[in-house]
């Protein structure tokens, strides 16, 4: 996997049954400056394919959160917008915003490139809303404040077992597995 994010690698190894996910050892990852999640995921997978072992599949992932009251931000800038304080940053940005302004969705794009250079992709989304304060201890990133549609609890409260079945990344992984057979 062309990433430095151990949380995502562990989550994806669980979601992509039969796949062994290892972080690519590189000091020179490409910038995530694409206009879409697909652009960013693809550039990572292509980079990994060019520098990684020639017999290995390479996986690129990009994900983020889009919040209605912020005009869809932070979107593809999610990992760079909060400087490690995702929850605090998002709650500060949403101060004074209520109702539909707190509607949000997680988006995940996965791109896999086979050793032969064939490209496969999977996309997943999870709709919900941003809670007024953080709850729960599982997951990472925005999970303590993201409450999925139909749930009263946040993803961090629902836990990793729920997340492995229902998250945006789980949905993207299932879509990717359908593509790769």
PDB file of C-alpha atoms in Angstrom:
ATOM      1  CA  UNK A   1       0.000   0.000   0.000  1.00  0.00           C
ATOM      2  CA  UNK A   2       1.379   3.354  -0.999  1.00  0.00           C
ATOM      3  CA  UNK A   3       0.808   5.179   2.293  1.00  0.00           C
ATOM      4  CA  UNK A   4       2.364   6.049   5.642  1.00  0.00           C
ATOM      5  CA  UNK A   5      -0.949   5.581   7.500  1.00  0.00           C
ATOM      6  CA  UNK A   6      -0.791   2.448   9.648  1.00  0.00           C
ATOM      7  CA  UNK A   7      -4.446   2.817  10.769  1.00  0.00           C
ATOM      8  CA  UNK A   8      -5.645   2.624   7.168  1.00  0.00           C
ATOM      9  CA  UNK A   9      -3.313  -0.266   6.341  1.00  0.00           C
ATOM     10  CA  UNK A  10      -4.588  -2.322   9.283  1.00  0.00           C
ATOM     11  CA  UNK A  11      -8.199  -1.510   8.469  1.00  0.00           C
ATOM     12  CA  UNK A  12      -7.752  -2.406   4.793  1.00  0.00           C
ATOM     13  CA  UNK A  13      -6.032  -5.694   5.586  1.00  0.00           C
ATOM     14  CA  UNK A  14      -9.129  -6.662   7.568  1.00  0.00           C
ATOM     15  CA  UNK A  15     -11.475  -5.474   4.817  1.00  0.00           C
ATOM     16  CA  UNK A  16      -9.640  -6.996   1.856  1.00  0.00           C
ATOM     17  CA  UNK A  17      -9.894 -10.633   2.864  1.00  0.00           C
ATOM     18  CA  UNK A  18      -6.979 -12.650   1.533  1.00  0.00           C
ATOM     19  CA  UNK A  19      -4.824  -9.589   0.845  1.00  0.00           C
ATOM     20  CA  UNK A  20      -1.670  -8.847   2.833  1.00  0.00           C
ATOM     21  CA  UNK A  21      -1.344  -5.086   3.162  1.00  0.00           C
ATOM     22  CA  UNK A  22       2.097  -3.667   3.831  1.00  0.00           C
ATOM     23  CA  UNK A  23       3.103  -0.024   3.852  1.00  0.00           C
ATOM     24  CA  UNK A  24       5.433   0.889   1.003  1.00  0.00           C
ATOM     25  CA  UNK A  25       8.840   1.894   2.321  1.00  0.00           C
ATOM     26  CA  UNK A  26       9.568   5.195   0.620  1.00  0.00           C
ATOM     27  CA  UNK A  27      10.699   8.641   1.691  1.00  0.00           C
ATOM     28  CA  UNK A  28       9.425  10.279  -1.466  1.00  0.00           C
ATOM     29  CA  UNK A  29       5.653   9.802  -1.815  1.00  0.00           C
ATOM     30  CA  UNK A  30       3.884  11.832  -4.505  1.00  0.00           C
ATOM     31  CA  UNK A  31       1.939  14.910  -3.363  1.00  0.00           C
ATOM     32  CA  UNK A  32      -1.806  14.550  -2.799  1.00  0.00           C
ATOM     33  CA  UNK A  33      -2.769  17.516  -4.917  1.00  0.00           C
ATOM     34  CA  UNK A  34      -5.375  15.942  -7.197  1.00  0.00           C
ATOM     35  CA  UNK A  35      -8.810  17.458  -7.710  1.00  0.00           C
ATOM     36  CA  UNK A  36     -10.563  14.203  -6.733  1.00  0.00           C
ATOM     37  CA  UNK A  37     -10.122  11.294  -4.345  1.00  0.00           C
ATOM     38  CA  UNK A  38      -9.606   9.075  -7.404  1.00  0.00           C
ATOM     39  CA  UNK A  39      -6.775  11.312  -8.673  1.00  0.00           C
ATOM     40  CA  UNK A  40      -4.981  11.079  -5.326  1.00  0.00           C
ATOM     41  CA  UNK A  41      -5.528   7.334  -4.888  1.00  0.00           C
ATOM     42  CA  UNK A  42      -4.416   6.622  -8.441  1.00  0.00           C
ATOM     43  CA  UNK A  43      -1.210   8.678  -8.244  1.00  0.00           C
ATOM     44  CA  UNK A  44      -0.252   6.711  -5.112  1.00  0.00           C
ATOM     45  CA  UNK A  45      -0.953   3.350  -6.752  1.00  0.00           C
ATOM     46  CA  UNK A  46       0.957   4.305  -9.922  1.00  0.00           C
ATOM     47  CA  UNK A  47       3.876   5.549  -7.826  1.00  0.00           C
ATOM     48  CA  UNK A  48       3.907   2.328  -5.807  1.00  0.00           C
ATOM     49  CA  UNK A  49       3.806   0.273  -8.986  1.00  0.00           C
ATOM     50  CA  UNK A  50       6.840   2.177 -10.322  1.00  0.00           C
ATOM     51  CA  UNK A  51       9.033   1.818  -7.206  1.00  0.00           C
ATOM     52  CA  UNK A  52       7.711  -1.289  -5.424  1.00  0.00           C
ATOM     53  CA  UNK A  53       8.425  -4.957  -6.009  1.00  0.00           C
ATOM     54  CA  UNK A  54       7.540  -5.843  -9.629  1.00  0.00           C
ATOM     55  CA  UNK A  55       5.459  -8.881  -8.611  1.00  0.00           C
ATOM     56  CA  UNK A  56       3.322  -6.969  -6.084  1.00  0.00           C
ATOM     57  CA  UNK A  57      -0.115  -5.423  -6.387  1.00  0.00           C
ATOM     58  CA  UNK A  58      -0.086  -1.763  -5.376  1.00  0.00           C
ATOM     59  CA  UNK A  59      -2.944  -0.105  -3.575  1.00  0.00           C
ATOM     60  CA  UNK A  60      -3.589   3.615  -3.361  1.00  0.00           C
ATOM     61  CA  UNK A  61      -6.256   5.074  -1.069  1.00  0.00           C
ATOM     62  CA  UNK A  62      -7.645   8.526  -0.559  1.00  0.00           C
ATOM     63  CA  UNK A  63     -10.527   9.454   1.662  1.00  0.00           C
ATOM     64  CA  UNK A  64     -12.081  12.413   3.332  1.00  0.00           C
ATOM     65  CA  UNK A  65     -15.148  13.985   4.786  1.00  0.00           C
ATOM     66  CA  UNK A  66     -17.460  16.438   3.034  1.00  0.00           C
ATOM     67  CA  UNK A  67     -19.594  18.661   5.252  1.00  0.00           C
ATOM     68  CA  UNK A  68     -22.689  20.444   3.928  1.00  0.00           C
ATOM     69  CA  UNK A  69     -22.290  23.531   6.115  1.00  0.00           C
ATOM     70  CA  UNK A  70     -18.715  23.972   4.909  1.00  0.00           C
ATOM     71  CA  UNK A  71     -19.637  23.832   1.229  1.00  0.00           C
ATOM     72  CA  UNK A  72     -18.315  20.278   0.931  1.00  0.00           C
ATOM     73  CA  UNK A  73     -15.039  21.021   2.634  1.00  0.00           C
ATOM     74  CA  UNK A  74     -12.627  19.736   3.675  1.00  0.00           C
ATOM     75  CA  UNK A  75     -13.059  17.054   0.968  1.00  0.00           C
ATOM     76  CA  UNK A  76      -9.799  15.986  -0.669  1.00  0.00           C
ATOM     77  CA  UNK A  77      -8.005  18.305   1.757  1.00  0.00           C
ATOM     78  CA  UNK A  78      -9.281  16.389   4.826  1.00  0.00           C
ATOM     79  CA  UNK A  79      -5.946  14.938   5.908  1.00  0.00           C
ATOM     80  CA  UNK A  80      -4.193  18.274   5.539  1.00  0.00           C
ATOM     81  CA  UNK A  81      -6.861  20.620   6.903  1.00  0.00           C
ATOM     82  CA  UNK A  82      -6.854  19.633  10.545  1.00  0.00           C
ATOM     83  CA  UNK A  83      -3.129  19.311  11.313  1.00  0.00           C
ATOM     84  CA  UNK A  84      -3.737  16.238  13.494  1.00  0.00           C
ATOM     85  CA  UNK A  85      -6.696  17.700  15.401  1.00  0.00           C
ATOM     86  CA  UNK A  86      -9.510  16.513  13.142  1.00  0.00           C
ATOM     87  CA  UNK A  87     -12.238  16.594  15.775  1.00  0.00           C
ATOM     88  CA  UNK A  88     -11.315  19.951  17.306  1.00  0.00           C
ATOM     89  CA  UNK A  89     -10.818  21.577  13.920  1.00  0.00           C
ATOM     90  CA  UNK A  90     -14.150  20.353  12.550  1.00  0.00           C
ATOM     91  CA  UNK A  91     -16.128  21.376  15.639  1.00  0.00           C
ATOM     92  CA  UNK A  92     -14.561  24.857  15.543  1.00  0.00           C
ATOM     93  CA  UNK A  93     -15.409  25.190  11.840  1.00  0.00           C
ATOM     94  CA  UNK A  94     -19.031  24.214  12.550  1.00  0.00           C
ATOM     95  CA  UNK A  95     -19.605  26.552  15.507  1.00  0.00           C
ATOM     96  CA  UNK A  96     -23.021  28.147  15.054  1.00  0.00           C
ATOM     97  CA  UNK A  97     -24.046  25.759  12.264  1.00  0.00           C
ATOM     98  CA  UNK A  98     -27.034  23.485  12.936  1.00  0.00           C
ATOM     99  CA  UNK A  99     -29.529  21.294  11.105  1.00  0.00           C
ATOM    100  CA  UNK A 100     -28.692  20.340   7.522  1.00  0.00           C
ATOM    101  CA  UNK A 101     -25.448  22.286   7.781  1.00  0.00           C
ATOM    102  CA  UNK A 102     -24.124  19.414   9.883  1.00  0.00           C
ATOM    103  CA  UNK A 103     -24.925  16.796   7.205  1.00  0.00           C
ATOM    104  CA  UNK A 104     -21.750  15.081   6.067  1.00  0.00           C
ATOM    105  CA  UNK A 105     -20.437  12.125   4.190  1.00  0.00           C
ATOM    106  CA  UNK A 106     -17.279  10.107   4.283  1.00  0.00           C
ATOM    107  CA  UNK A 107     -15.821   9.211   0.876  1.00  0.00           C
ATOM    108  CA  UNK A 108     -13.167   6.593   0.110  1.00  0.00           C
ATOM    109  CA  UNK A 109     -11.522   5.769  -3.194  1.00  0.00           C
ATOM    110  CA  UNK A 110      -9.279   2.728  -3.636  1.00  0.00           C
ATOM    111  CA  UNK A 111      -7.158   2.088  -6.716  1.00  0.00           C
ATOM    112  CA  UNK A 112      -5.278  -1.190  -7.142  1.00  0.00           C
ATOM    113  CA  UNK A 113      -2.732  -1.845  -9.866  1.00  0.00           C
ATOM    114  CA  UNK A 114      -1.818  -5.433 -10.669  1.00  0.00           C
ATOM    115  CA  UNK A 115       1.773  -6.507 -11.379  1.00  0.00           C
ATOM    116  CA  UNK A 116       0.790  -6.455 -15.078  1.00  0.00           C
ATOM    117  CA  UNK A 117      -0.366  -2.836 -14.795  1.00  0.00           C
ATOM    118  CA  UNK A 118      -4.131  -3.423 -14.883  1.00  0.00           C
ATOM    119  CA  UNK A 119      -6.087  -0.855 -12.860  1.00  0.00           C
ATOM    120  CA  UNK A 120      -9.086  -1.564 -10.631  1.00  0.00           C
ATOM    121  CA  UNK A 121     -11.002   0.809  -8.407  1.00  0.00           C
ATOM    122  CA  UNK A 122     -13.584   0.822  -5.656  1.00  0.00           C
ATOM    123  CA  UNK A 123     -15.542   3.759  -4.284  1.00  0.00           C
ATOM    124  CA  UNK A 124     -17.488   3.916  -1.025  1.00  0.00           C
ATOM    125  CA  UNK A 125     -19.467   6.565   0.821  1.00  0.00           C
ATOM    126  CA  UNK A 126     -21.140   6.799   4.204  1.00  0.00           C
ATOM    127  CA  UNK A 127     -23.769   9.468   4.814  1.00  0.00           C
ATOM    128  CA  UNK A 128     -24.363  10.995   8.235  1.00  0.00           C
ATOM    129  CA  UNK A 129     -24.051  14.109  10.348  1.00  0.00           C
ATOM    130  CA  UNK A 130     -21.548  15.778  12.638  1.00  0.00           C
ATOM    131  CA  UNK A 131     -22.326  15.466  16.341  1.00  0.00           C
ATOM    132  CA  UNK A 132     -22.021  18.449  18.667  1.00  0.00           C
ATOM    133  CA  UNK A 133     -19.255  16.836  20.698  1.00  0.00           C
ATOM    134  CA  UNK A 134     -16.976  13.798  20.434  1.00  0.00           C
ATOM    135  CA  UNK A 135     -18.060  10.390  21.743  1.00  0.00           C
ATOM    136  CA  UNK A 136     -16.406   6.982  21.665  1.00  0.00           C
ATOM    137  CA  UNK A 137     -12.885   5.668  21.608  1.00  0.00           C
ATOM    138  CA  UNK A 138     -12.561   3.389  18.581  1.00  0.00           C
ATOM    139  CA  UNK A 139     -11.615   4.339  15.048  1.00  0.00           C
ATOM    140  CA  UNK A 140      -9.556   7.410  14.166  1.00  0.00           C
ATOM    141  CA  UNK A 141      -9.776  10.789  12.450  1.00  0.00           C
ATOM    142  CA  UNK A 142     -13.286  12.253  12.435  1.00  0.00           C
ATOM    143  CA  UNK A 143     -14.926   9.056  13.808  1.00  0.00           C
ATOM    144  CA  UNK A 144     -15.685  10.505  17.296  1.00  0.00           C
ATOM    145  CA  UNK A 145     -17.990  13.156  15.770  1.00  0.00           C
ATOM    146  CA  UNK A 146     -19.428  11.350  12.728  1.00  0.00           C
ATOM    147  CA  UNK A 147     -22.849   9.776  13.356  1.00  0.00           C
ATOM    148  CA  UNK A 148     -24.005   7.657  10.379  1.00  0.00           C
ATOM    149  CA  UNK A 149     -27.559   7.978   9.091  1.00  0.00           C
ATOM    150  CA  UNK A 150     -29.889   5.742  11.098  1.00  0.00           C
ATOM    151  CA  UNK A 151     -27.580   5.728  14.119  1.00  0.00           C
ATOM    152  CA  UNK A 152     -27.608   7.812  17.283  1.00  0.00           C
ATOM    153  CA  UNK A 153     -24.002   6.918  18.142  1.00  0.00           C
ATOM    154  CA  UNK A 154     -20.814   8.053  16.423  1.00  0.00           C
ATOM    155  CA  UNK A 155     -18.588   5.687  14.449  1.00  0.00           C
ATOM    156  CA  UNK A 156     -16.128   5.763  17.368  1.00  0.00           C
ATOM    157  CA  UNK A 157     -18.932   4.537  19.674  1.00  0.00           C
ATOM    158  CA  UNK A 158     -20.246   1.960  17.203  1.00  0.00           C
ATOM    159  CA  UNK A 159     -16.766   0.456  17.123  1.00  0.00           C
ATOM    160  CA  UNK A 160     -14.375  -1.235  14.785  1.00  0.00           C
ATOM    161  CA  UNK A 161     -16.596  -4.272  14.208  1.00  0.00           C
ATOM    162  CA  UNK A 162     -19.429  -2.038  12.959  1.00  0.00           C
ATOM    163  CA  UNK A 163     -16.935   0.002  10.936  1.00  0.00           C
ATOM    164  CA  UNK A 164     -15.569  -3.132   9.227  1.00  0.00           C
ATOM    165  CA  UNK A 165     -19.034  -3.812   7.828  1.00  0.00           C
ATOM    166  CA  UNK A 166     -20.464  -0.357   7.145  1.00  0.00           C
ATOM    167  CA  UNK A 167     -17.784   2.323   6.755  1.00  0.00           C
ATOM    168  CA  UNK A 168     -16.946   4.178   3.560  1.00  0.00           C
ATOM    169  CA  UNK A 169     -13.675   2.239   3.429  1.00  0.00           C
ATOM    170  CA  UNK A 170     -15.515  -1.092   3.888  1.00  0.00           C
ATOM    171  CA  UNK A 171     -17.839  -0.188   1.027  1.00  0.00           C
ATOM    172  CA  UNK A 172     -14.911   0.822  -1.199  1.00  0.00           C
ATOM    173  CA  UNK A 173     -13.116  -2.433  -0.343  1.00  0.00           C
ATOM    174  CA  UNK A 174     -16.176  -4.513  -1.296  1.00  0.00           C
ATOM    175  CA  UNK A 175     -16.464  -2.600  -4.585  1.00  0.00           C
ATOM    176  CA  UNK A 176     -12.757  -3.184  -5.286  1.00  0.00           C
ATOM    177  CA  UNK A 177     -13.037  -6.900  -4.512  1.00  0.00           C
ATOM    178  CA  UNK A 178     -15.933  -7.157  -6.977  1.00  0.00           C
ATOM    179  CA  UNK A 179     -13.677  -5.625  -9.640  1.00  0.00           C
ATOM    180  CA  UNK A 180     -10.641  -7.812  -8.981  1.00  0.00           C
ATOM    181  CA  UNK A 181     -12.673 -11.019  -8.737  1.00  0.00           C
TER     182      UNK A 181
END
